[in-house]
Short mmCIF file of C-alpha atoms in Angstrom, two decimals:
data_model
loop_
_atom_site.label_atom_id
_atom_site.label_comp_id
_atom_site.label_asym_id
_atom_site.label_seq_id
_atom_site.Cartn_x
_atom_site.Cartn_y
_atom_site.Cartn_z
CA MET A 1 -8.07 -52.08 63.78
CA GLN A 2 -5.54 -50.80 65.88
CA LYS A 3 -2.00 -50.10 64.48
CA SER A 4 0.66 -47.77 65.73
CA ILE A 5 1.90 -45.03 63.19
CA LEU A 6 4.88 -42.54 63.10
CA ILE A 7 4.45 -39.45 60.74
CA LEU A 8 7.96 -37.74 59.67
CA GLY A 9 7.44 -34.24 58.67
CA ALA A 10 4.06 -33.84 60.14
CA CYS A 11 3.93 -30.22 60.13
CA GLY A 12 4.11 -29.60 56.79
CA GLN A 13 1.32 -29.09 54.10
CA ILE A 14 0.34 -32.71 53.69
CA GLY A 15 1.67 -33.93 57.22
CA THR A 16 -0.57 -31.90 59.13
CA GLU A 17 -3.79 -33.16 57.24
CA LEU A 18 -2.71 -36.62 56.93
CA THR A 19 -1.80 -36.84 60.68
CA LEU A 20 -5.39 -35.49 61.83
CA ALA A 21 -6.81 -37.89 59.16
CA LEU A 22 -5.21 -41.04 60.65
CA ARG A 23 -5.69 -39.88 64.21
CA GLU A 24 -9.39 -39.73 63.41
CA LEU A 25 -9.19 -43.16 61.83
CA TYR A 26 -6.87 -45.01 64.14
CA GLY A 27 -7.20 -42.93 67.38
CA ASN A 28 -5.33 -40.18 68.61
CA GLU A 29 -2.67 -41.88 70.60
CA GLN A 30 -1.77 -44.58 68.13
CA VAL A 31 -0.64 -41.84 65.48
CA VAL A 32 2.79 -40.09 66.59
CA ALA A 33 3.54 -36.96 64.61
CA SER A 34 6.96 -35.82 64.51
CA ASP A 35 8.89 -32.93 62.78
CA ILE A 36 11.95 -30.64 63.46
CA ARG A 37 9.65 -27.93 64.72
CA GLU A 38 6.08 -27.74 66.36
CA GLY A 39 3.01 -27.52 64.16
CA THR A 40 -0.46 -26.21 64.41
CA ASP A 41 -2.44 -26.26 67.64
CA SER A 42 -4.91 -28.88 66.23
CA LEU A 43 -1.93 -31.26 65.30
CA MET A 44 -0.16 -30.54 68.71
CA ASN A 45 -3.10 -30.86 70.87
CA SER A 46 -4.73 -34.02 69.33
CA GLY A 47 -1.92 -36.48 70.13
CA PRO A 48 1.66 -37.19 70.83
CA PHE A 49 4.22 -35.40 69.02
CA GLU A 50 8.21 -35.87 68.99
CA LEU A 51 10.75 -33.28 67.90
CA LEU A 52 12.78 -35.42 65.39
CA ASP A 53 14.97 -34.84 62.74
CA ALA A 54 14.41 -37.44 59.64
CA THR A 55 17.75 -37.22 58.68
CA ASN A 56 19.06 -38.89 62.00
CA TYR A 57 18.70 -42.71 61.93
CA GLU A 58 19.25 -43.52 65.63
CA ALA A 59 16.87 -41.02 66.73
CA ILE A 60 14.04 -42.29 64.44
CA GLU A 61 14.87 -45.59 65.79
CA ASP A 62 14.53 -44.42 69.05
CA VAL A 63 10.84 -43.15 68.61
CA ILE A 64 9.89 -46.25 66.76
CA MET A 65 11.25 -48.45 69.67
CA TYR A 66 9.64 -46.55 72.22
CA HIS A 67 6.21 -46.18 70.69
CA GLU A 68 6.14 -49.49 69.35
CA ILE A 69 5.72 -48.17 65.89
CA GLU A 70 4.34 -50.42 62.98
CA GLU A 71 3.83 -48.00 60.04
CA VAL A 72 5.78 -44.97 59.01
CA TYR A 73 4.86 -42.07 56.51
CA LEU A 74 7.93 -40.19 55.54
CA MET A 75 6.28 -36.54 54.62
CA ALA A 76 9.68 -34.79 55.31
CA ALA A 77 10.96 -33.13 52.15
CA MET A 78 12.37 -29.91 50.53
CA LEU A 79 9.57 -29.23 47.63
CA SER A 80 10.80 -28.06 44.11
CA ALA A 81 10.92 -24.19 44.26
CA THR A 82 12.95 -24.28 47.56
CA ALA A 83 15.17 -27.20 46.47
CA GLU A 84 16.33 -25.09 43.44
CA LYS A 85 18.02 -22.52 45.78
CA PHE A 86 19.58 -25.29 47.99
CA PRO A 87 20.47 -28.28 46.13
CA GLU A 88 22.77 -30.03 48.17
CA ARG A 89 20.53 -29.52 51.38
CA ALA A 90 17.45 -30.79 49.31
CA TRP A 91 19.23 -33.55 48.12
CA ASN A 92 20.44 -34.77 51.68
CA LEU A 93 17.33 -34.26 53.26
CA ASN A 94 15.08 -36.02 50.51
CA MET A 95 17.55 -38.93 50.19
CA ASN A 96 18.99 -39.59 53.66
CA SER A 97 15.43 -39.48 55.28
CA LEU A 98 14.37 -41.97 52.64
CA PHE A 99 17.35 -44.41 53.38
CA ASN A 100 16.88 -44.05 56.97
CA VAL A 101 13.34 -45.35 56.74
CA LEU A 102 13.98 -47.90 54.17
CA ASN A 103 16.94 -49.26 56.14
CA LEU A 104 14.89 -49.32 59.49
CA ALA A 105 11.91 -51.38 57.41
CA LYS A 106 14.90 -53.83 56.12
CA GLU A 107 15.77 -54.47 59.52
CA LYS A 108 12.52 -55.38 60.26
CA LYS A 109 11.95 -52.40 62.82
CA ILE A 110 8.96 -51.17 60.93
CA GLU A 111 6.44 -53.14 58.94
CA LYS A 112 5.03 -50.96 56.30
CA LEU A 113 6.16 -47.65 54.86
CA PHE A 114 4.56 -44.91 52.99
CA TRP A 115 6.89 -42.47 50.79
CA PRO A 116 5.39 -39.64 48.68
CA SER A 117 6.79 -39.10 45.05
CA SER A 118 5.87 -36.50 42.83
CA ILE A 119 4.82 -35.22 39.28
CA ALA A 120 8.36 -33.77 39.33
CA VAL A 121 9.82 -37.10 38.28
CA PHE A 122 8.90 -36.23 34.93
CA GLY A 123 11.03 -33.98 32.52
CA PRO A 124 10.74 -32.08 29.53
CA ASN A 125 11.00 -35.19 27.16
CA THR A 126 8.26 -36.93 28.80
CA PRO A 127 4.93 -37.25 26.85
CA LYS A 128 2.79 -34.02 28.29
CA ASP A 129 -0.80 -35.22 27.88
CA ASN A 130 -2.07 -38.44 29.60
CA THR A 131 1.59 -39.09 30.90
CA PRO A 132 1.77 -43.03 31.17
CA GLN A 133 2.75 -44.75 34.30
CA SER A 134 6.06 -46.00 32.77
CA THR A 135 7.68 -43.46 30.62
CA ILE A 136 10.57 -41.48 30.09
CA MET A 137 11.34 -39.25 33.12
CA GLU A 138 14.92 -37.42 33.09
CA PRO A 139 13.67 -34.63 35.56
CA SER A 140 15.53 -31.31 35.15
CA THR A 141 14.96 -30.15 38.75
CA VAL A 142 16.81 -30.99 42.20
CA TYR A 143 13.49 -31.92 43.63
CA GLY A 144 12.49 -34.15 40.58
CA ILE A 145 15.84 -35.90 40.36
CA SER A 146 15.46 -36.60 44.29
CA LYS A 147 12.13 -37.98 43.79
CA GLN A 148 13.06 -40.26 40.93
CA SER A 149 15.92 -41.72 42.54
CA GLY A 150 13.82 -42.24 45.46
CA GLU A 151 11.44 -44.16 43.65
CA ARG A 152 14.03 -46.62 42.06
CA TRP A 153 15.50 -47.15 45.74
CA CYS A 154 11.96 -48.01 47.02
CA SER A 155 11.49 -50.58 43.95
CA TYR A 156 15.01 -51.76 44.72
CA TYR A 157 14.25 -52.18 48.54
CA TYR A 158 11.18 -54.21 47.71
CA HIS A 159 12.69 -56.50 45.19
CA LYS A 160 15.89 -57.17 47.08
CA PHE A 161 14.93 -56.90 50.69
CA GLY A 162 10.88 -57.37 50.76
CA VAL A 163 10.26 -53.96 52.30
CA ASP A 164 6.81 -53.24 52.02
CA VAL A 165 6.93 -49.51 50.65
CA ARG A 166 4.02 -47.84 48.76
CA SER A 167 4.24 -44.60 47.30
CA VAL A 168 1.86 -42.23 44.79
CA ARG A 169 2.97 -39.40 42.53
CA TYR A 170 1.13 -36.42 43.91
CA PRO A 171 0.27 -33.77 41.59
CA GLY A 172 0.06 -30.19 42.82
CA LEU A 173 -2.16 -29.96 45.83
CA ILE A 174 -4.57 -27.63 46.90
CA SER A 175 -6.02 -27.13 50.75
CA TRP A 176 -7.43 -24.24 52.85
CA LYS A 177 -6.06 -26.06 56.02
CA THR A 178 -2.44 -25.20 55.67
CA LEU A 179 -0.16 -22.83 53.99
CA PRO A 180 1.73 -23.74 50.68
CA GLY A 181 5.26 -25.15 51.28
CA GLY A 182 7.46 -23.98 48.62
CA GLY A 183 6.23 -25.65 45.55
CA THR A 184 5.75 -24.67 42.00
CA THR A 185 2.03 -25.29 42.16
CA ASP A 186 1.45 -23.35 45.11
CA TYR A 187 0.07 -20.57 43.08
CA ALA A 188 -3.30 -22.51 43.23
CA ILE A 189 -3.74 -21.94 46.95
CA GLU A 190 -2.16 -18.33 47.01
CA ILE A 191 -4.67 -17.39 44.43
CA TYR A 192 -7.74 -18.13 46.52
CA HIS A 193 -6.17 -16.24 49.75
CA ALA A 194 -5.44 -13.22 47.33
CA ALA A 195 -9.00 -13.40 45.83
CA LEU A 196 -10.48 -13.02 49.20
CA GLU A 197 -8.32 -10.53 50.85
CA LYS A 198 -7.82 -8.27 48.04
CA ALA A 199 -9.57 -9.48 44.62
CA SER A 200 -6.29 -9.23 42.87
CA TYR A 201 -3.21 -11.79 42.31
CA THR A 202 -0.02 -11.51 40.41
CA CYS A 203 0.79 -15.25 39.32
CA PHE A 204 4.14 -16.24 39.14
CA LEU A 205 3.28 -18.61 36.03
CA ASN A 206 2.13 -17.62 32.65
CA GLU A 207 -1.70 -17.81 32.23
CA ASP A 208 -1.88 -20.87 30.14
CA VAL A 209 0.41 -23.49 31.68
CA LYS A 210 -1.87 -26.56 32.41
CA LEU A 211 -0.52 -28.57 35.38
CA PRO A 212 -2.17 -31.89 37.36
CA MET A 213 -3.70 -30.82 40.43
CA MET A 214 -5.62 -32.48 43.36
CA PHE A 215 -7.74 -31.18 46.02
CA MET A 216 -6.11 -32.41 49.47
CA ASP A 217 -9.02 -34.56 50.71
CA ASP A 218 -8.53 -36.47 47.86
CA ALA A 219 -4.54 -36.83 48.31
CA ILE A 220 -5.21 -38.04 52.12
CA ARG A 221 -7.87 -40.44 50.94
CA ALA A 222 -5.63 -42.10 48.15
CA THR A 223 -2.65 -42.38 50.75
CA ILE A 224 -4.61 -44.03 53.35
CA LYS A 225 -6.39 -46.21 50.64
CA LEU A 226 -3.06 -47.54 49.21
CA MET A 227 -1.64 -47.89 52.68
CA ASP A 228 -4.76 -49.94 53.61
CA CYS A 229 -4.64 -52.07 50.41
CA ASN A 230 -3.87 -55.69 50.42
CA PRO A 231 0.00 -56.16 49.28
CA GLU A 232 -0.59 -58.64 46.62
CA LYS A 233 -2.72 -56.07 44.66
CA ILE A 234 0.09 -53.53 44.53
CA SER A 235 2.10 -54.07 41.26
CA VAL A 236 3.86 -50.83 41.15
CA ARG A 237 6.55 -50.51 43.77
CA SER A 238 8.28 -47.20 42.66
CA SER A 239 5.56 -45.06 42.51
CA TYR A 240 1.56 -44.86 41.36
CA ASN A 241 0.56 -41.87 38.89
CA LEU A 242 -2.16 -40.21 40.63
CA ALA A 243 -4.72 -37.81 39.21
CA ALA A 244 -7.71 -35.55 39.65
CA MET A 245 -8.08 -32.69 37.40
CA SER A 246 -5.79 -30.43 35.36
CA PHE A 247 -6.13 -26.67 35.16
CA SER A 248 -4.19 -23.34 34.14
CA PRO A 249 -3.81 -20.02 35.96
CA ALA A 250 -6.63 -18.90 33.52
CA ASP A 251 -8.82 -21.71 34.29
CA ILE A 252 -8.88 -20.92 38.09
CA SER A 253 -9.20 -17.46 37.80
CA ALA A 254 -12.30 -18.09 35.54
CA SER A 255 -13.58 -20.46 38.18
CA ILE A 256 -12.85 -18.15 40.92
CA LYS A 257 -14.61 -15.08 39.09
CA LYS A 258 -18.00 -17.06 38.81
CA HIS A 259 -17.87 -16.09 42.68
CA ILE A 260 -15.94 -12.99 42.70
CA PRO A 261 -16.81 -11.14 39.60
CA ASN A 262 -14.27 -8.20 40.27
CA PHE A 263 -11.42 -10.52 40.71
CA LYS A 264 -8.29 -9.45 38.54
CA VAL A 265 -5.35 -11.47 37.90
CA SER A 266 -2.08 -10.42 36.12
CA TYR A 267 0.78 -12.65 35.40
CA SER A 268 4.71 -11.99 36.05
CA PRO A 269 6.38 -15.52 35.54
CA ASP A 270 9.48 -16.05 37.66
CA PHE A 271 11.92 -19.19 37.60
CA ARG A 272 9.08 -21.47 38.68
CA GLN A 273 7.61 -21.03 35.04
CA GLY A 274 10.53 -22.96 33.90
CA ILE A 275 10.10 -25.62 36.42
CA ALA A 276 6.28 -26.09 35.42
CA GLU A 277 7.34 -26.31 31.50
CA THR A 278 8.96 -29.37 32.36
CA TRP A 279 6.08 -31.05 34.06
CA PRO A 280 3.10 -32.98 32.47
CA SER A 281 -0.32 -31.21 31.55
CA SER A 282 -2.22 -34.29 32.35
CA ILE A 283 -1.69 -37.77 34.05
CA ASP A 284 -2.88 -41.45 33.33
CA ASP A 285 -3.50 -43.18 36.50
CA SER A 286 -5.46 -46.08 35.28
CA LYS A 287 -2.96 -48.24 37.13
CA ALA A 288 -3.95 -46.99 40.53
CA LYS A 289 -7.66 -47.28 39.56
CA GLU A 290 -7.08 -50.78 38.33
CA ASP A 291 -5.05 -51.96 41.03
CA TRP A 292 -6.42 -50.38 44.44
CA GLY A 293 -9.96 -48.82 43.03
CA TRP A 294 -8.37 -45.01 42.98
CA GLU A 295 -11.23 -42.43 42.22
CA SER A 296 -10.90 -38.82 42.61
CA LYS A 297 -14.08 -36.83 43.93
CA PHE A 298 -12.98 -33.15 43.45
CA ASN A 299 -12.82 -31.19 40.13
CA LEU A 300 -12.06 -27.43 39.64
CA GLU A 301 -15.49 -26.37 40.27
CA ASN A 302 -15.78 -27.90 43.60
CA THR A 303 -12.52 -27.15 44.77
CA THR A 304 -13.09 -23.47 44.37
CA VAL A 305 -16.29 -23.74 46.18
CA GLU A 306 -14.75 -25.50 49.15
CA MET A 307 -11.52 -23.06 48.96
CA LEU A 308 -13.74 -19.80 49.03
CA LYS A 309 -16.26 -21.01 51.69
CA HIS A 310 -13.61 -22.32 54.11
CA LEU A 311 -10.61 -19.71 53.70
CA PRO A 312 -12.26 -16.80 55.18
CA SER A 313 -12.55 -18.87 58.63
CA GLN A 314 -8.65 -19.33 58.53
CA SER A 315 -6.40 -16.74 60.25
CA HIS A 316 -3.87 -15.11 57.86
#
C-alpha cells in the first residue's frame, strides 16, 4: 500500500532507524526524512530529505503540501539528561513541535500522526513495579513534564477535533546503529561500546537501579504496528505503556561478562541517578497487547548478543 510519510527529527536515535524501516516497507521515495541537520549517509542517500525546523509551522506545512504527505511521525525532542540543562529550550522544542503537527492534523492537512511519549511521564509517586497504564504520574523532570503535557494534548485533540494521533511510552532504547542522544538510559548503549573498546566502563548510575528497556528493533516494530492498526482498536489516545525487559547496570554487565570475561565496571553516579530513581522499574503493557497485539521479541541475553555482534563493524 502506498502512503506518503514525513518524519520530523529523522536524524535522531529513533528517527534514523524508523526512517530506514519505513522506507523499506513503503518505498524510499514515499518517506521524507527531515531534521535541522543532515543525518547518516544511509539516511541521506536512501530517499528524500528536507532541512526542517520542527518548531516552524509554516515550513512544515510547506513540506507537507509539496510532498502531499498523509502521515507524520514527530521524533524531534530534547531528551531527559539534556533537557535538565536547558529547561526552557526543551519545553519550547518538545511542545511547540507537537502543537504544530496537532494543528496541521486538525486543519486536515495530514490524516494521521505519531508522537512518542516516554516512561519519563512517571514520577517518584508512581507505583514502581508493573506500572499500570493509568496511574499517578507527577513527573519531576523537564522531559517528563513535557511528555505528560503532550499526552494530555494528544488526548484532547483526539476527543475535541477527531485528530488521529497515536503514541507509545518508550522505555530506554538500545541500538548498535546510532549513538545515544542524551538520555538517562544511554548507559545501556555506552556500556557495550566500552566493553568492546577497553573492557572497562564507569557507569553514571548505581549498579542496582532497574529500568525498563527495549531493543530498538522492538521499538520500531511497535511504532509501525500501532500506526497500521485499525483506529477502532485503539482505546488509549494519550499514550500506550510499552515493555520488553527490565534490568540494572549490574545485570547488563553480567550479561556482557559471559562474552567478555575480563570486562570491569565501576560506578560513579551523577545527576542522572536522581532522574532514574523517579522512573518505574517495570511496566505493565497489557493494554497494548490487548488492543493491537503488541509482543516484544528481545530480552537482555539476545540484546547483548546482537550488540556485541554488530558494534565492532560500526565506526566510532
